[in-house]
mmCIF file of C-alpha atoms in Angstrom:
data_model
loop_
_atom_site.group_PDB
_atom_site.id
_atom_site.type_symbol
_atom_site.label_atom_id
_atom_site.label_comp_id
_atom_site.label_asym_id
_atom_site.label_seq_id
_atom_site.Cartn_x
_atom_site.Cartn_y
_atom_site.Cartn_z
ATOM 1 C CA UNK A 147 16.925 -7.231 18.094
ATOM 2 C CA UNK A 148 17.072 -9.251 14.884
ATOM 3 C CA UNK A 149 17.689 -7.100 11.810
ATOM 4 C CA UNK A 150 15.660 -7.921 8.672
ATOM 5 C CA UNK A 151 17.555 -9.322 5.715
ATOM 6 C CA UNK A 152 17.135 -7.688 2.293
ATOM 7 C CA UNK A 153 16.385 -11.117 0.810
ATOM 8 C CA UNK A 154 13.817 -12.261 3.367
ATOM 9 C CA UNK A 155 10.263 -12.707 2.098
ATOM 10 C CA UNK A 156 8.841 -12.338 5.612
ATOM 11 C CA UNK A 157 10.928 -10.192 7.952
ATOM 12 C CA UNK A 158 8.509 -8.744 10.499
ATOM 13 C CA UNK A 159 8.372 -10.725 13.734
ATOM 14 C CA UNK A 160 7.962 -9.827 17.394
ATOM 15 C CA UNK A 161 11.685 -9.917 18.090
ATOM 16 C CA UNK A 162 12.474 -7.730 15.056
ATOM 17 C CA UNK A 163 10.324 -4.856 16.361
ATOM 18 C CA UNK A 164 11.470 -2.088 18.654
ATOM 19 C CA UNK A 165 10.169 -1.995 22.207
ATOM 20 C CA UNK A 166 7.696 0.793 22.993
ATOM 21 C CA UNK A 167 10.441 2.650 24.870
ATOM 22 C CA UNK A 168 12.940 2.355 22.011
ATOM 23 C CA UNK A 169 10.351 3.388 19.422
ATOM 24 C CA UNK A 170 9.318 6.392 21.515
ATOM 25 C CA UNK A 171 12.930 7.619 21.472
ATOM 26 C CA UNK A 172 13.173 7.660 17.662
ATOM 27 C CA UNK A 173 9.543 8.316 16.709
ATOM 28 C CA UNK A 174 9.811 12.098 16.331
ATOM 29 C CA UNK A 175 13.328 12.317 14.939
ATOM 30 C CA UNK A 176 12.624 9.692 12.268
ATOM 31 C CA UNK A 177 9.288 11.190 11.199
ATOM 32 C CA UNK A 178 10.711 13.318 8.329
ATOM 33 C CA UNK A 179 12.382 10.211 6.865
ATOM 34 C CA UNK A 180 9.139 8.263 7.173
ATOM 35 C CA UNK A 181 7.147 10.991 5.429
ATOM 36 C CA UNK A 182 9.729 11.266 2.649
ATOM 37 C CA UNK A 183 9.719 7.487 2.093
ATOM 38 C CA UNK A 184 5.916 7.381 1.995
ATOM 39 C CA UNK A 185 5.795 10.314 -0.424
ATOM 40 C CA UNK A 186 8.317 8.603 -2.699
ATOM 41 C CA UNK A 187 6.031 5.568 -2.929
ATOM 42 C CA UNK A 188 2.828 7.565 -3.515
ATOM 43 C CA UNK A 189 1.205 8.179 -6.899
ATOM 44 C CA UNK A 190 -1.515 10.757 -7.425
ATOM 45 C CA UNK A 191 -4.194 9.523 -9.823
ATOM 46 C CA UNK A 192 -6.411 12.363 -10.918
ATOM 47 C CA UNK A 193 -7.566 14.965 -8.402
ATOM 48 C CA UNK A 194 -8.982 12.704 -5.710
ATOM 49 C CA UNK A 195 -7.130 9.376 -5.581
ATOM 50 C CA UNK A 196 -3.707 8.611 -4.141
ATOM 51 C CA UNK A 197 -2.142 5.149 -4.356
ATOM 52 C CA UNK A 198 0.578 4.434 -1.800
ATOM 53 C CA UNK A 199 2.684 1.403 -2.706
ATOM 54 C CA UNK A 200 3.565 -0.545 0.418
ATOM 55 C CA UNK A 201 6.832 -2.212 1.310
ATOM 56 C CA UNK A 202 8.331 -3.836 4.375
ATOM 57 C CA UNK A 203 9.425 -0.472 5.727
ATOM 58 C CA UNK A 204 6.027 1.233 5.477
ATOM 59 C CA UNK A 205 4.226 -1.730 7.036
ATOM 60 C CA UNK A 206 6.805 -2.102 9.816
ATOM 61 C CA UNK A 207 6.365 1.575 10.704
ATOM 62 C CA UNK A 208 2.577 1.188 10.746
ATOM 63 C CA UNK A 209 2.806 -1.758 13.131
ATOM 64 C CA UNK A 210 5.199 0.117 15.419
ATOM 65 C CA UNK A 211 2.876 3.140 15.373
ATOM 66 C CA UNK A 212 -0.186 1.088 16.285
ATOM 67 C CA UNK A 213 1.665 -0.639 19.127
ATOM 68 C CA UNK A 214 2.805 2.750 20.411
ATOM 69 C CA UNK A 215 -0.593 4.475 20.158
ATOM 70 C CA UNK A 216 -2.500 1.553 21.683
ATOM 71 C CA UNK A 217 0.262 0.868 24.262
ATOM 72 C CA UNK A 218 0.395 -2.797 23.289
ATOM 73 C CA UNK A 219 3.306 -4.669 24.834
ATOM 74 C CA UNK A 220 2.050 -8.215 25.492
ATOM 75 C CA UNK A 221 3.108 -10.959 23.076
ATOM 76 C CA UNK A 222 -0.411 -11.845 21.921
ATOM 77 C CA UNK A 223 -1.274 -8.208 21.240
ATOM 78 C CA UNK A 224 1.939 -7.631 19.295
ATOM 79 C CA UNK A 225 1.372 -10.756 17.229
ATOM 80 C CA UNK A 226 -2.189 -9.645 16.539
ATOM 81 C CA UNK A 227 -0.947 -6.386 15.007
ATOM 82 C CA UNK A 228 1.666 -8.231 12.957
ATOM 83 C CA UNK A 229 -0.973 -10.652 11.662
ATOM 84 C CA UNK A 230 -3.265 -7.751 10.758
ATOM 85 C CA UNK A 231 -0.695 -5.751 8.777
ATOM 86 C CA UNK A 232 1.702 -8.351 7.378
ATOM 87 C CA UNK A 233 -0.601 -9.160 4.414
ATOM 88 C CA UNK A 234 0.090 -5.616 3.163
ATOM 89 C CA UNK A 235 3.733 -6.481 2.445
ATOM 90 C CA UNK A 236 4.428 -7.533 -1.184
ATOM 91 C CA UNK A 237 5.448 -11.191 -1.241
ATOM 92 C CA UNK A 238 7.373 -11.476 -4.488
ATOM 93 C CA UNK A 239 4.796 -11.747 -7.281
ATOM 94 C CA UNK A 240 2.757 -8.616 -6.698
ATOM 95 C CA UNK A 241 2.524 -4.994 -5.712
ATOM 96 C CA UNK A 242 0.357 -4.055 -2.744
ATOM 97 C CA UNK A 243 -0.960 -0.602 -2.081
ATOM 98 C CA UNK A 244 -3.248 1.540 0.027
ATOM 99 C CA UNK A 245 -5.724 3.569 -2.002
ATOM 100 C CA UNK A 246 -6.977 6.855 -0.547
ATOM 101 C CA UNK A 247 -10.014 8.701 -1.916
ATOM 102 C CA UNK A 248 -9.886 12.316 -0.796
ATOM 103 C CA UNK A 249 -12.569 15.019 -0.916
ATOM 104 C CA UNK A 250 -12.038 17.870 1.585
ATOM 105 C CA UNK A 251 -15.704 18.794 1.811
ATOM 106 C CA UNK A 252 -17.741 16.294 3.839
ATOM 107 C CA UNK A 253 -20.925 16.671 1.780
ATOM 108 C CA UNK A 254 -19.068 16.293 -1.505
ATOM 109 C CA UNK A 255 -17.188 13.289 -0.108
ATOM 110 C CA UNK A 256 -20.399 11.494 0.838
ATOM 111 C CA UNK A 257 -21.948 12.203 -2.564
ATOM 112 C CA UNK A 258 -18.882 11.114 -4.522
ATOM 113 C CA UNK A 259 -18.251 7.956 -2.494
ATOM 114 C CA UNK A 260 -21.781 6.889 -3.404
ATOM 115 C CA UNK A 261 -20.994 7.492 -7.099
ATOM 116 C CA UNK A 262 -17.717 5.581 -6.832
ATOM 117 C CA UNK A 263 -19.019 2.253 -5.557
ATOM 118 C CA UNK A 264 -16.719 -0.445 -6.946
ATOM 119 C CA UNK A 265 -13.946 1.975 -7.937
ATOM 120 C CA UNK A 266 -11.390 -0.103 -6.036
ATOM 121 C CA UNK A 267 -12.052 -3.062 -8.365
ATOM 122 C CA UNK A 268 -11.443 -0.892 -11.445
ATOM 123 C CA UNK A 269 -7.935 0.198 -10.481
ATOM 124 C CA UNK A 270 -5.397 -1.359 -12.817
ATOM 125 C CA UNK A 271 -1.768 -1.672 -13.777
ATOM 126 C CA UNK A 272 -1.138 -2.011 -17.507
ATOM 127 C CA UNK A 273 2.275 -3.106 -18.729
ATOM 128 C CA UNK A 274 3.131 -2.368 -22.345
ATOM 129 C CA UNK A 275 2.227 -5.325 -24.556
ATOM 130 C CA UNK A 276 0.144 -7.086 -21.888
ATOM 131 C CA UNK A 277 -3.493 -7.013 -20.734
ATOM 132 C CA UNK A 278 -4.505 -4.870 -17.786
ATOM 133 C CA UNK A 279 -4.109 -6.326 -14.307
ATOM 134 C CA UNK A 280 -7.032 -5.129 -12.186
ATOM 135 C CA UNK A 281 -6.649 -4.860 -8.450
ATOM 136 C CA UNK A 282 -7.814 -7.500 -6.037
ATOM 137 C CA UNK A 283 -9.308 -5.177 -3.439
ATOM 138 C CA UNK A 284 -10.089 -5.383 0.263
ATOM 139 C CA UNK A 285 -9.562 -9.102 0.660
ATOM 140 C CA UNK A 286 -11.455 -10.562 3.643
ATOM 141 C CA UNK A 287 -13.053 -7.184 4.417
ATOM 142 C CA UNK A 288 -16.758 -6.375 4.479
ATOM 143 C CA UNK A 289 -17.947 -3.742 2.020
ATOM 144 C CA UNK A 290 -20.505 -0.986 2.277
ATOM 145 C CA UNK A 291 -23.497 -1.231 -0.053
ATOM 146 C CA UNK A 292 -24.507 2.437 -0.298
ATOM 147 C CA UNK A 293 -21.052 3.977 -0.808
ATOM 148 C CA UNK A 294 -17.435 2.966 -1.212
ATOM 149 C CA UNK A 295 -14.886 3.416 1.550
ATOM 150 C CA UNK A 296 -12.379 6.268 1.491
ATOM 151 C CA UNK A 297 -9.558 3.757 2.103
ATOM 152 C CA UNK A 298 -8.936 0.511 0.210
ATOM 153 C CA UNK A 299 -6.212 -2.122 0.214
ATOM 154 C CA UNK A 300 -5.134 -3.302 -3.236
ATOM 155 C CA UNK A 301 -3.109 -6.225 -4.558
ATOM 156 C CA UNK A 302 -1.876 -6.323 -8.156
ATOM 157 C CA UNK A 303 -0.905 -9.928 -8.886
ATOM 158 C CA UNK A 304 1.424 -10.414 -11.863
ATOM 159 C CA UNK A 305 2.021 -13.386 -14.120
ATOM 160 C CA UNK A 306 5.642 -14.288 -14.847
ATOM 161 C CA UNK A 307 5.593 -12.686 -18.338
ATOM 162 C CA UNK A 308 4.248 -9.406 -16.937
ATOM 163 C CA UNK A 309 6.719 -9.452 -14.033
ATOM 164 C CA UNK A 310 9.540 -10.028 -16.509
ATOM 165 C CA UNK A 311 8.375 -7.121 -18.659
ATOM 166 C CA UNK A 312 8.323 -4.862 -15.588
ATOM 167 C CA UNK A 313 11.852 -5.924 -14.657
ATOM 168 C CA UNK A 314 13.301 -5.095 -18.069
ATOM 169 C CA UNK A 315 11.722 -1.650 -18.167
ATOM 170 C CA UNK A 316 8.487 -1.892 -20.149
ATOM 171 C CA UNK A 317 6.237 1.158 -19.927
ATOM 172 C CA UNK A 318 3.730 0.861 -17.091
ATOM 173 C CA UNK A 319 0.404 2.628 -16.700
ATOM 174 C CA UNK A 320 -1.459 2.943 -13.415
ATOM 175 C CA UNK A 321 -5.061 3.837 -14.009
ATOM 176 C CA UNK A 322 -8.725 3.485 -13.230
ATOM 177 C CA UNK A 323 -11.503 2.591 -15.660
ATOM 178 C CA UNK A 324 -14.483 3.183 -13.388
ATOM 179 C CA UNK A 325 -17.182 4.989 -15.340
ATOM 180 C CA UNK A 326 -17.269 7.846 -12.826
ATOM 181 C CA UNK A 327 -13.506 8.160 -12.386
ATOM 182 C CA UNK A 328 -11.675 7.382 -15.620
ATOM 183 C CA UNK A 329 -7.980 8.097 -15.123
ATOM 184 C CA UNK A 330 -5.257 6.641 -17.360
ATOM 185 C CA UNK A 331 -2.036 8.632 -16.912
ATOM 186 C CA UNK A 332 1.208 7.092 -18.070
ATOM 187 C CA UNK A 333 3.706 7.163 -15.221
ATOM 188 C CA UNK A 334 7.351 6.227 -14.880
ATOM 189 C CA UNK A 335 7.472 3.969 -11.856
ATOM 190 C CA UNK A 336 10.458 4.311 -9.496
ATOM 191 C CA UNK A 337 13.311 1.863 -10.002
ATOM 192 C CA UNK A 338 12.719 0.112 -6.679
ATOM 193 C CA UNK A 339 9.299 -1.064 -7.885
ATOM 194 C CA UNK A 340 11.023 -3.045 -10.665
ATOM 195 C CA UNK A 341 13.095 -5.429 -8.524
ATOM 196 C CA UNK A 342 13.002 -9.091 -9.562
ATOM 197 C CA UNK A 343 10.185 -11.311 -8.350
ATOM 198 C CA UNK A 344 11.078 -12.961 -5.087
ATOM 199 C CA UNK A 345 14.225 -10.910 -4.417
ATOM 200 C CA UNK A 346 13.003 -8.324 -1.953
ATOM 201 C CA UNK A 347 9.651 -7.558 -0.469
ATOM 202 C CA UNK A 348 10.876 -4.047 0.320
ATOM 203 C CA UNK A 349 10.313 -3.255 -3.324
ATOM 204 C CA UNK A 350 7.603 -5.741 -4.304
ATOM 205 C CA UNK A 351 8.090 -7.061 -7.824
#
């Protein structure tokens, strides 16, 4: 099996994935590491929104999991899963993330999702000294008209000046300016989210 290089911009291919049998052998034992890695890349925004920043490792695991659950082993099926999930990997000038909107009560969830239509478009990253970068959300996906989805896929695309400011340690704010969910907490982003543009998709920018 080909091992991904730290400097590759696209590292997930059919021959870099584990077979179903090999993945089954490590699936349970590696689960605590997977959960810990996902938790490390997750940011809670207010009481009901979690943003999980994706990298090559999280997307690779998701592909392996889908292949395992669906028992997909033919080349076309494997490639189909790769093609579906690969756009979630940061490609050198952006951060990509999965946004989860969580309300435990089903009735409250339905009511609030109706109030939060368009919230995914109002998510932003603000780097000190620069204008807000709002998310490009759910590219190529159909949207509901009467309520927002509980899961969204976000891309924050950075200009070179903003990427440079991130690299050198400028303060970064992740927030939301939707009228029904204003949330602007200052957060200290993990070091791996500040890697140079184009160096490693495992850390995005």
